[in-house]
Amino acid sequence: MKRTSTLLAVLVVVAMVATPAVGAVAQETDAEADETTDEPAPGERLSGVVGVQRAEFDGEIERNAFSIALERADDNATKANRIAEKLDEMQVRLAELDERKAELDTQRERGEITEGRYRARIATLATELDTTERQLNRSNATAAELPPEVLEANGVNVTAIQTLSKNASELRGGEVAEIARGIAGDRGMADRGVGDRGVDDTRNGDRGTDGSNVSGADRP
């Protein structure tokens, strides 16, 4: 009986010592989980990749349609008119994308959206910004080939095109670009050096407002 009591006492002591240790391990596990919350869950990452692919596909169709419209224009006035229409469209688009990002930032700050879901949606937004910027760059390059009086007569403001392109580039850079690479990597039509209508961007006037080529590896 005495031996049994001693054994029970030993077991109680062991249990008392082990309990804090288990608690410490659990706390360490929770801490490690908290440290990795920036990484999207598999489902969130998949959602981001799918969103990026869809945005890339839609963007390619849109860019090709714009290229065809410019190529089939009968004269400079028609080209200028196409650019003016695209400028109005991109101005509205950029404002909407800017508003979407601001809304996502607010949801993130308030804890209304997980970090993974935030990153997935930002990656899609970055791809849409890429399409917007590239069409503005194409508009700028084409406008540079047209007489100033034709541009003015058709309401084409070259300075406005350049400003919008710069705004799109700035909105797409920094953390947004980093998040996009983290979700989808260096992939996509732009990253393969393939531009409008399946040929190299430098042959399509898809250049930055400073005349430099904007396709390729610098695209998220």
Coordinates of C-alpha atoms in Angstrom, one line a residue:
M1 CA 0.0 0.0 0.0
K2 CA 2.9 2.3 0.9
R3 CA 4.5 1.6 -2.4
T4 CA 1.3 2.4 -4.3
S5 CA 0.9 5.8 -2.5
T6 CA 4.5 6.7 -3.3
L7 CA 3.9 5.8 -7.0
L8 CA 0.8 8.0 -7.1
A9 CA 2.7 10.9 -5.5
V10 CA 5.4 10.6 -8.2
L11 CA 2.8 10.6 -11.0
V12 CA 1.2 13.7 -9.5
V13 CA 4.5 15.5 -9.4
V14 CA 5.3 14.5 -13.0
A15 CA 1.9 15.7 -14.2
M16 CA 2.4 19.1 -12.5
V17 CA 5.8 19.5 -14.1
A18 CA 4.6 18.4 -17.6
T19 CA 1.5 20.6 -17.7
P20 CA 3.4 24.0 -17.9
A21 CA 5.6 22.4 -20.6
V22 CA 2.7 21.4 -22.7
G23 CA 1.2 24.8 -22.3
A24 CA 4.5 26.4 -23.4
V25 CA 4.6 24.2 -26.5
A26 CA 1.0 25.2 -27.4
Q27 CA 1.9 28.9 -27.0
E28 CA 5.0 28.4 -29.2
T29 CA 2.8 26.7 -31.8
D30 CA 0.3 29.6 -31.7
A31 CA 3.1 32.1 -32.0
E32 CA 4.5 30.3 -35.0
A33 CA 1.0 30.3 -36.6
D34 CA 0.6 34.0 -36.0
E35 CA 4.0 34.6 -37.6
T36 CA 2.9 32.8 -40.8
T37 CA -0.5 34.5 -41.2
D38 CA 0.8 36.6 -44.0
E39 CA 1.1 33.6 -46.1
P40 CA -2.2 32.8 -48.0
A41 CA -3.9 29.5 -47.3
P42 CA -3.8 27.0 -50.2
G43 CA -7.4 27.9 -51.2
E44 CA -6.7 31.6 -51.0
R45 CA -3.6 31.2 -53.1
L46 CA -5.5 29.2 -55.7
S47 CA -8.2 31.8 -55.8
G48 CA -5.5 34.5 -56.4
V49 CA -3.9 32.5 -59.2
V50 CA -7.2 31.9 -60.9
G51 CA -8.1 35.6 -60.6
V52 CA -4.7 36.6 -62.2
Q53 CA -5.2 34.1 -65.0
R54 CA -8.7 35.4 -65.8
A55 CA -7.5 39.0 -65.7
E56 CA -4.6 38.2 -68.0
F57 CA -6.9 36.5 -70.5
D58 CA -9.4 39.4 -70.4
G59 CA -6.6 41.9 -70.7
E60 CA -5.1 40.1 -73.7
I61 CA -8.4 40.2 -75.5
E62 CA -8.9 43.9 -74.7
R63 CA -5.4 44.9 -75.8
N64 CA -5.8 42.9 -79.1
A65 CA -9.1 44.6 -79.8
F66 CA -7.6 48.0 -79.3
S67 CA -4.6 47.2 -81.5
I68 CA -6.9 46.0 -84.3
A69 CA -9.1 49.1 -84.0
L70 CA -6.0 51.3 -84.4
E71 CA -4.7 49.2 -87.3
R72 CA -8.0 49.3 -89.2
A73 CA -8.5 53.0 -88.8
D74 CA -8.9 54.6 -92.2
D75 CA -7.1 57.8 -91.4
N76 CA -5.3 59.8 -88.6
A77 CA -8.6 61.4 -87.4
T78 CA -10.1 57.9 -86.8
K79 CA -7.0 56.8 -85.0
A80 CA -7.1 59.9 -82.8
N81 CA -10.8 59.2 -82.1
R82 CA -10.0 55.7 -81.0
I83 CA -7.3 57.0 -78.7
A84 CA -9.7 59.6 -77.2
E85 CA -12.3 56.9 -76.5
K86 CA -9.6 54.6 -74.9
L87 CA -8.4 57.5 -72.8
D88 CA -11.9 58.1 -71.4
E89 CA -12.3 54.4 -70.7
M90 CA -8.9 54.1 -69.0
Q91 CA -9.5 57.1 -66.8
V92 CA -12.7 55.6 -65.5
R93 CA -11.0 52.2 -65.1
L94 CA -8.1 53.6 -63.2
A95 CA -10.4 55.4 -60.8
E96 CA -12.3 52.2 -60.1
L97 CA -9.1 50.2 -59.5
D98 CA -7.8 52.9 -57.2
E99 CA -11.1 52.8 -55.2
R100 CA -11.0 49.0 -55.1
K101 CA -7.5 49.0 -53.6
A102 CA -8.5 51.7 -51.0
E103 CA -11.5 49.5 -50.0
L104 CA -9.3 46.4 -49.7
D105 CA -6.8 48.4 -47.6
T106 CA -9.5 49.5 -45.3
Q107 CA -10.9 46.0 -44.9
R108 CA -7.4 44.7 -44.1
E109 CA -6.8 47.4 -41.5
R110 CA -10.1 46.6 -39.8
G111 CA -9.6 42.9 -39.8
E112 CA -12.6 42.4 -42.0
I113 CA -10.6 40.3 -44.5
T114 CA -7.9 37.7 -44.0
E115 CA -4.4 38.6 -45.1
G116 CA -4.4 35.7 -47.6
R117 CA -7.7 36.9 -49.2
Y118 CA -6.4 40.4 -49.4
R119 CA -3.2 39.3 -51.2
A120 CA -5.2 37.2 -53.6
R121 CA -7.4 40.1 -54.6
I122 CA -4.5 42.5 -54.8
A123 CA -2.7 40.2 -57.2
T124 CA -5.8 40.2 -59.5
L125 CA -6.0 44.0 -59.2
A126 CA -2.3 44.3 -60.2
T127 CA -2.9 42.4 -63.4
E128 CA -5.8 44.7 -64.3
L129 CA -3.6 47.7 -63.6
D130 CA -1.0 46.1 -66.0
T131 CA -3.6 46.0 -68.8
T132 CA -4.6 49.6 -68.1
E133 CA -1.0 50.8 -68.1
R134 CA -0.1 49.0 -71.3
Q135 CA -3.1 50.3 -73.2
L136 CA -2.2 53.8 -72.1
N137 CA 1.4 53.3 -73.2
R138 CA 0.1 52.1 -76.6
S139 CA -2.1 55.1 -76.9
N140 CA 0.8 57.4 -76.0
A141 CA 3.0 55.8 -78.6
T142 CA 0.4 56.0 -81.4
A143 CA -0.5 59.6 -80.5
A144 CA 3.2 60.5 -80.9
E145 CA 2.9 59.5 -84.6
L146 CA -0.1 61.8 -85.2
P147 CA -0.1 65.5 -86.1
P148 CA -0.8 67.7 -83.0
E149 CA -3.7 69.5 -84.8
V150 CA -5.4 66.1 -85.4
L151 CA -5.0 65.1 -81.8
E152 CA -6.4 68.5 -80.6
A153 CA -9.3 68.3 -83.0
N154 CA -10.3 64.9 -81.7
G155 CA -9.9 65.7 -78.0
V156 CA -6.7 63.7 -77.4
N157 CA -4.7 65.1 -74.4
V158 CA -1.3 63.5 -74.6
T159 CA -0.3 64.9 -71.1
A160 CA -3.4 63.3 -69.6
I161 CA -2.4 59.9 -71.2
Q162 CA 1.1 60.2 -69.7
T163 CA -0.2 61.2 -66.3
L164 CA -2.7 58.3 -66.2
S165 CA 0.1 55.9 -67.3
K166 CA 2.3 57.1 -64.5
N167 CA -0.5 56.8 -61.9
A168 CA -1.2 53.3 -63.0
S169 CA 2.5 52.4 -62.8
E170 CA 2.8 53.8 -59.3
L171 CA -0.4 52.1 -58.1
R172 CA 0.9 48.8 -59.5
G173 CA 4.3 49.1 -57.9
G174 CA 5.7 48.7 -54.4
E175 CA 3.8 46.3 -52.1
V176 CA 1.2 45.6 -54.9
A177 CA 3.9 44.3 -57.2
E178 CA 5.5 42.3 -54.4
I179 CA 2.2 40.7 -53.5
A180 CA 1.4 39.9 -57.1
R181 CA 4.8 38.1 -57.5
G182 CA 4.1 36.2 -54.2
I183 CA 0.8 34.9 -55.5
A184 CA 1.4 34.2 -59.2
G185 CA 5.2 34.5 -59.5
D186 CA 6.9 36.0 -62.6
R187 CA 4.4 34.7 -65.1
G188 CA 1.8 35.9 -67.5
M189 CA 1.7 37.1 -71.1
A190 CA 3.7 40.2 -70.2
D191 CA 6.4 38.2 -68.4
R192 CA 6.9 36.0 -71.4
G193 CA 7.7 39.0 -73.5
V194 CA 4.5 38.5 -75.5
G195 CA 2.4 41.5 -76.1
D196 CA -0.6 42.5 -78.1
R197 CA -1.7 40.0 -80.8
G198 CA 1.0 37.5 -79.9
V199 CA 4.1 39.5 -81.0
D200 CA 6.8 41.4 -79.2
D201 CA 5.6 44.5 -77.4
T202 CA 8.3 46.7 -79.0
R203 CA 6.7 46.1 -82.4
N204 CA 3.3 47.2 -81.1
G205 CA 4.2 50.6 -79.6
D206 CA 3.7 49.2 -76.1
R207 CA 6.2 51.5 -74.6
G208 CA 6.4 53.6 -71.5
T209 CA 5.8 57.3 -71.6
D210 CA 9.5 57.8 -71.6
G211 CA 9.9 55.6 -74.7
S212 CA 11.3 52.6 -72.9
N213 CA 10.0 49.1 -73.4
V214 CA 7.6 48.2 -70.6
S215 CA 7.2 44.5 -71.4
G216 CA 9.1 41.7 -69.9
A217 CA 10.7 40.8 -66.5
D218 CA 9.8 44.1 -64.8
R219 CA 6.1 43.1 -65.0
P220 CA 4.7 41.4 -61.9

